[in-house]
Amino acid sequence: MIDFESIEKDGAAELSAAADLGELEEVASGLLGKRGSLKAAHRQLGALAPEDRVGAGRRLNEVTERLRAQLAARRSELEVAARAAALRADRLDLTEVVPASVRLSTGLGHLHLVTQTRDALEDVFVGMGFEVAEGPESETDWYNFEALNIPPAHPARGMWDTFYLELGQPETAVLRTHTSPVQIRLMERGELPIHAVMPGRCYRRDTPDARHLAVFHQVEGLVVDEGISFGDLAGTIETFTTAYFGSDIHSRLRPAYFPFTEPSAEFEITCTICHGGGCRTCSGTGWIELGGCGMVDPAVFEAVGVDPERWSGFAFGFGIDRCAQMRHGISDMRALTENDVRFLRQF
Ligand code: DAH
């Protein structure tokens, strides 16, 4: 007689004992292979009396099917486990902190000075209660100019040498020449009041020199609330200046013209090279220009549907790269884009 029960019981036990795919395939060939126990049982069928053979054959088929099903189940179980183990082994710890000493000696990188500067500026403004917002680098003519009270063919467009994008109709698209269009995007949402800074990359068709880059960075600021005055603007700029550059660096405002603010001003800070005494960098004046600012023009409020009878606001915008230059005494701004590691490693 063929002992089907033991064949099935032993086979099932071996299959579930297989600890990995390799072991499982060995067990499988031990059971189902040419010299396996099922094949041996099959050969024994021939020795049975014809009346027993049919029943035994059916039994053998049933046992074989059940063992095959168990094999398939165990195989997919072990495959899942193997995949999970491989993933665990491949996992990178992206939270690992590399100490500066190791970083420098192995040549691993770090955040670029401009990024560090942007982060530090954001921290200062967040500390003053501002939120941080961002907008796209390619803008339509409407956001970059028109909504900012600069209609087509307005002479003020000459203040920004613009890269135009050839995207075709329906609208003219540009690489934003300043971060001011993000003001429009924020006000358009209609959620007032607003106290936000908007850092980002800007583009101008300028030839790079010691103080200008064609691809550069600005931080825009916008406050829209009830009863906002020019004094709030001046106070905000002075607070930011001393917080970021140090308590011996101050700010002053000089009348200027921008289409989107009225009145407008340029803001200057104490020259960080000579600390106000007068030097070549500041042309002997003791002051360095950092950016523009002013009270939001009613025409801008009108473009975005903010009621100027109820709300008033101020805005400002200045260069991040220029801040890095002033704070670290970088004589030529082009060093920020040249990727010379001897320069980058200093920060
Ligand atoms: N967008 C101006 C520029 O890039 C700078 C500026 C001036 C921004 C006055 C302002 C502002 O928000 O009120 O030249």
JSON list of N, CA and C and ligand atoms in Angstrom, two decimals, residues 148 159-160 177-181 183 204 216 218-222 258 260-261 264-265 291-296 314-318, ligand 1:
[
{"chain": "A", "resi": 148, "resn": "LEU", "atom": "N", "xyz": [0.62, 95.57, -12.06]},
{"chain": "A", "resi": 148, "resn": "LEU", "atom": "CA", "xyz": [1.47, 96.40, -11.22]},
{"chain": "A", "resi": 148, "resn": "LEU", "atom": "C", "xyz": [1.48, 97.85, -11.73]},
{"chain": "A", "resi": 159, "resn": "MET", "atom": "N", "xyz": [12.57, 100.13, -17.08]},
{"chain": "A", "resi": 159, "resn": "MET", "atom": "CA", "xyz": [13.30, 99.86, -15.83]},
{"chain": "A", "resi": 159, "resn": "MET", "atom": "C", "xyz": [13.71, 98.39, -15.74]},
{"chain": "A", "resi": 160, "resn": "TRP", "atom": "N", "xyz": [13.05, 97.54, -16.53]},
{"chain": "A", "resi": 160, "resn": "TRP", "atom": "CA", "xyz": [13.35, 96.12, -16.47]},
{"chain": "A", "resi": 160, "resn": "TRP", "atom": "C", "xyz": [13.63, 95.58, -17.86]},
{"chain": "A", "resi": 177, "resn": "THR", "atom": "N", "xyz": [10.74, 89.62, -14.04]},
{"chain": "A", "resi": 177, "resn": "THR", "atom": "CA", "xyz": [11.89, 90.52, -13.87]},
{"chain": "A", "resi": 177, "resn": "THR", "atom": "C", "xyz": [12.06, 90.93, -12.42]},
{"chain": "A", "resi": 178, "resn": "HIS", "atom": "N", "xyz": [11.07, 90.59, -11.60]},
{"chain": "A", "resi": 178, "resn": "HIS", "atom": "CA", "xyz": [11.12, 90.89, -10.16]},
{"chain": "A", "resi": 178, "resn": "HIS", "atom": "C", "xyz": [10.12, 89.97, -9.45]},
{"chain": "A", "resi": 179, "resn": "THR", "atom": "N", "xyz": [10.13, 89.99, -8.12]},
{"chain": "A", "resi": 179, "resn": "THR", "atom": "CA", "xyz": [9.19, 89.14, -7.40]},
{"chain": "A", "resi": 179, "resn": "THR", "atom": "C", "xyz": [7.86, 89.85, -7.15]},
{"chain": "A", "resi": 180, "resn": "SER", "atom": "N", "xyz": [7.75, 91.10, -7.61]},
{"chain": "A", "resi": 180, "resn": "SER", "atom": "CA", "xyz": [6.51, 91.86, -7.38]},
{"chain": "A", "resi": 180, "resn": "SER", "atom": "C", "xyz": [5.23, 91.17, -7.89]},
{"chain": "A", "resi": 181, "resn": "PRO", "atom": "N", "xyz": [5.27, 90.39, -9.01]},
{"chain": "A", "resi": 181, "resn": "PRO", "atom": "CA", "xyz": [4.03, 89.72, -9.43]},
{"chain": "A", "resi": 181, "resn": "PRO", "atom": "C", "xyz": [3.45, 88.78, -8.36]},
{"chain": "A", "resi": 183, "resn": "GLN", "atom": "N", "xyz": [3.06, 89.52, -5.32]},
{"chain": "A", "resi": 183, "resn": "GLN", "atom": "CA", "xyz": [2.12, 90.40, -4.58]},
{"chain": "A", "resi": 183, "resn": "GLN", "atom": "C", "xyz": [0.73, 90.30, -5.19]},
{"chain": "A", "resi": 204, "resn": "ARG", "atom": "N", "xyz": [16.81, 89.10, -15.74]},
{"chain": "A", "resi": 204, "resn": "ARG", "atom": "CA", "xyz": [16.83, 90.33, -16.55]},
{"chain": "A", "resi": 204, "resn": "ARG", "atom": "C", "xyz": [17.89, 90.22, -17.63]},
{"chain": "A", "resi": 216, "resn": "PHE", "atom": "N", "xyz": [19.06, 86.30, -10.82]},
{"chain": "A", "resi": 216, "resn": "PHE", "atom": "CA", "xyz": [19.35, 86.74, -9.45]},
{"chain": "A", "resi": 216, "resn": "PHE", "atom": "C", "xyz": [18.13, 86.46, -8.57]},
{"chain": "A", "resi": 218, "resn": "GLN", "atom": "N", "xyz": [15.37, 87.80, -5.40]},
{"chain": "A", "resi": 218, "resn": "GLN", "atom": "CA", "xyz": [14.81, 88.91, -4.62]},
{"chain": "A", "resi": 218, "resn": "GLN", "atom": "C", "xyz": [13.93, 88.38, -3.50]},
{"chain": "A", "resi": 219, "resn": "VAL", "atom": "N", "xyz": [13.72, 89.24, -2.51]},
{"chain": "A", "resi": 219, "resn": "VAL", "atom": "CA", "xyz": [12.64, 88.99, -1.54]},
{"chain": "A", "resi": 219, "resn": "VAL", "atom": "C", "xyz": [11.66, 90.14, -1.68]},
{"chain": "A", "resi": 220, "resn": "GLU", "atom": "N", "xyz": [10.42, 89.80, -1.90]},
{"chain": "A", "resi": 220, "resn": "GLU", "atom": "CA", "xyz": [9.37, 90.79, -1.96]},
{"chain": "A", "resi": 220, "resn": "GLU", "atom": "C", "xyz": [8.68, 90.80, -0.61]},
{"chain": "A", "resi": 221, "resn": "GLY", "atom": "N", "xyz": [8.20, 91.94, -0.18]},
{"chain": "A", "resi": 221, "resn": "GLY", "atom": "CA", "xyz": [7.42, 92.00, 1.05]},
{"chain": "A", "resi": 221, "resn": "GLY", "atom": "C", "xyz": [6.11, 92.69, 0.78]},
{"chain": "A", "resi": 222, "resn": "LEU", "atom": "N", "xyz": [5.05, 92.25, 1.43]},
{"chain": "A", "resi": 222, "resn": "LEU", "atom": "CA", "xyz": [3.75, 92.91, 1.25]},
{"chain": "A", "resi": 222, "resn": "LEU", "atom": "C", "xyz": [2.95, 92.83, 2.55]},
{"chain": "A", "resi": 258, "resn": "PHE", "atom": "N", "xyz": [8.41, 104.14, -8.42]},
{"chain": "A", "resi": 258, "resn": "PHE", "atom": "CA", "xyz": [8.02, 102.82, -8.91]},
{"chain": "A", "resi": 258, "resn": "PHE", "atom": "C", "xyz": [6.54, 102.92, -9.27]},
{"chain": "A", "resi": 260, "resn": "PHE", "atom": "N", "xyz": [4.16, 100.87, -9.03]},
{"chain": "A", "resi": 260, "resn": "PHE", "atom": "CA", "xyz": [3.20, 100.13, -8.19]},
{"chain": "A", "resi": 260, "resn": "PHE", "atom": "C", "xyz": [3.12, 100.64, -6.77]},
{"chain": "A", "resi": 261, "resn": "THR", "atom": "N", "xyz": [3.90, 101.66, -6.43]},
{"chain": "A", "resi": 261, "resn": "THR", "atom": "CA", "xyz": [3.81, 102.23, -5.08]},
{"chain": "A", "resi": 261, "resn": "THR", "atom": "C", "xyz": [3.75, 103.75, -5.19]},
{"chain": "A", "resi": 264, "resn": "SER", "atom": "N", "xyz": [6.90, 106.28, -3.33]},
{"chain": "A", "resi": 264, "resn": "SER", "atom": "CA", "xyz": [7.90, 105.21, -3.44]},
{"chain": "A", "resi": 264, "resn": "SER", "atom": "C", "xyz": [9.23, 105.69, -2.88]},
{"chain": "A", "resi": 265, "resn": "ALA", "atom": "N", "xyz": [10.04, 104.72, -2.49]},
{"chain": "A", "resi": 265, "resn": "ALA", "atom": "CA", "xyz": [11.36, 105.07, -1.98]},
{"chain": "A", "resi": 265, "resn": "ALA", "atom": "C", "xyz": [12.36, 103.98, -2.34]},
{"chain": "A", "resi": 291, "resn": "GLY", "atom": "N", "xyz": [17.20, 98.14, -2.09]},
{"chain": "A", "resi": 291, "resn": "GLY", "atom": "CA", "xyz": [15.97, 97.80, -2.80]},
{"chain": "A", "resi": 291, "resn": "GLY", "atom": "C", "xyz": [15.00, 98.95, -2.87]},
{"chain": "A", "resi": 292, "resn": "GLY", "atom": "N", "xyz": [13.77, 98.62, -3.30]},
{"chain": "A", "resi": 292, "resn": "GLY", "atom": "CA", "xyz": [12.74, 99.63, -3.43]},
{"chain": "A", "resi": 292, "resn": "GLY", "atom": "C", "xyz": [11.57, 99.32, -2.52]},
{"chain": "A", "resi": 293, "resn": "CYS", "atom": "N", "xyz": [10.75, 100.35, -2.25]},
{"chain": "A", "resi": 293, "resn": "CYS", "atom": "CA", "xyz": [9.60, 100.13, -1.38]},
{"chain": "A", "resi": 293, "resn": "CYS", "atom": "C", "xyz": [8.61, 101.28, -1.54]},
{"chain": "A", "resi": 294, "resn": "GLY", "atom": "N", "xyz": [7.49, 101.18, -0.86]},
{"chain": "A", "resi": 294, "resn": "GLY", "atom": "CA", "xyz": [6.52, 102.26, -0.90]},
{"chain": "A", "resi": 294, "resn": "GLY", "atom": "C", "xyz": [5.15, 101.79, -0.45]},
{"chain": "A", "resi": 295, "resn": "MET", "atom": "N", "xyz": [4.18, 102.70, -0.54]},
{"chain": "A", "resi": 295, "resn": "MET", "atom": "CA", "xyz": [2.80, 102.38, -0.19]},
{"chain": "A", "resi": 295, "resn": "MET", "atom": "C", "xyz": [2.09, 101.87, -1.44]},
{"chain": "A", "resi": 296, "resn": "VAL", "atom": "N", "xyz": [1.39, 100.74, -1.31]},
{"chain": "A", "resi": 296, "resn": "VAL", "atom": "CA", "xyz": [0.74, 100.12, -2.48]},
{"chain": "A", "resi": 296, "resn": "VAL", "atom": "C", "xyz": [-0.15, 101.15, -3.19]},
{"chain": "A", "resi": 314, "resn": "PHE", "atom": "N", "xyz": [1.84, 98.43, 2.45]},
{"chain": "A", "resi": 314, "resn": "PHE", "atom": "CA", "xyz": [3.16, 98.79, 1.92]},
{"chain": "A", "resi": 314, "resn": "PHE", "atom": "C", "xyz": [3.79, 97.56, 1.28]},
{"chain": "A", "resi": 315, "resn": "ALA", "atom": "N", "xyz": [4.79, 97.82, 0.43]},
{"chain": "A", "resi": 315, "resn": "ALA", "atom": "CA", "xyz": [5.50, 96.73, -0.24]},
{"chain": "A", "resi": 315, "resn": "ALA", "atom": "C", "xyz": [6.97, 97.10, -0.32]},
{"chain": "A", "resi": 316, "resn": "PHE", "atom": "N", "xyz": [7.77, 96.07, -0.42]},
{"chain": "A", "resi": 316, "resn": "PHE", "atom": "CA", "xyz": [9.21, 96.32, -0.64]},
{"chain": "A", "resi": 316, "resn": "PHE", "atom": "C", "xyz": [9.79, 95.15, -1.42]},
{"chain": "A", "resi": 317, "resn": "GLY", "atom": "N", "xyz": [10.94, 95.37, -2.02]},
{"chain": "A", "resi": 317, "resn": "GLY", "atom": "CA", "xyz": [11.61, 94.29, -2.75]},
{"chain": "A", "resi": 317, "resn": "GLY", "atom": "C", "xyz": [13.09, 94.59, -2.80]},
{"chain": "A", "resi": 318, "resn": "PHE", "atom": "N", "xyz": [13.89, 93.57, -2.53]},
{"chain": "A", "resi": 318, "resn": "PHE", "atom": "CA", "xyz": [15.34, 93.80, -2.58]},
{"chain": "A", "resi": 318, "resn": "PHE", "atom": "C", "xyz": [16.06, 92.52, -2.96]},
{"chain": "B", "resi": 1, "resn": "DAH", "atom": "N1", "xyz": [10.23, 95.29, -8.04]},
{"chain": "B", "resi": 1, "resn": "DAH", "atom": "C1", "xyz": [11.19, 96.37, -7.90]},
{"chain": "B", "resi": 1, "resn": "DAH", "atom": "C2", "xyz": [12.43, 96.04, -8.73]},
{"chain": "B", "resi": 1, "resn": "DAH", "atom": "O1", "xyz": [12.75, 94.91, -8.86]},
{"chain": "B", "resi": 1, "resn": "DAH", "atom": "C3", "xyz": [11.58, 96.57, -6.46]},
{"chain": "B", "resi": 1, "resn": "DAH", "atom": "C4", "xyz": [10.45, 97.07, -5.64]},
{"chain": "B", "resi": 1, "resn": "DAH", "atom": "C5", "xyz": [10.22, 98.43, -5.52]},
{"chain": "B", "resi": 1, "resn": "DAH", "atom": "C6", "xyz": [9.57, 96.22, -5.04]},
{"chain": "B", "resi": 1, "resn": "DAH", "atom": "C7", "xyz": [9.20, 98.94, -4.79]},
{"chain": "B", "resi": 1, "resn": "DAH", "atom": "C8", "xyz": [8.50, 96.70, -4.31]},
{"chain": "B", "resi": 1, "resn": "DAH", "atom": "C9", "xyz": [8.33, 98.07, -4.19]},
{"chain": "B", "resi": 1, "resn": "DAH", "atom": "O2", "xyz": [7.63, 95.92, -3.69]},
{"chain": "B", "resi": 1, "resn": "DAH", "atom": "O3", "xyz": [7.31, 98.54, -3.45]},
{"chain": "B", "resi": 1, "resn": "DAH", "atom": "O4", "xyz": [13.03, 96.92, -9.23]}
]
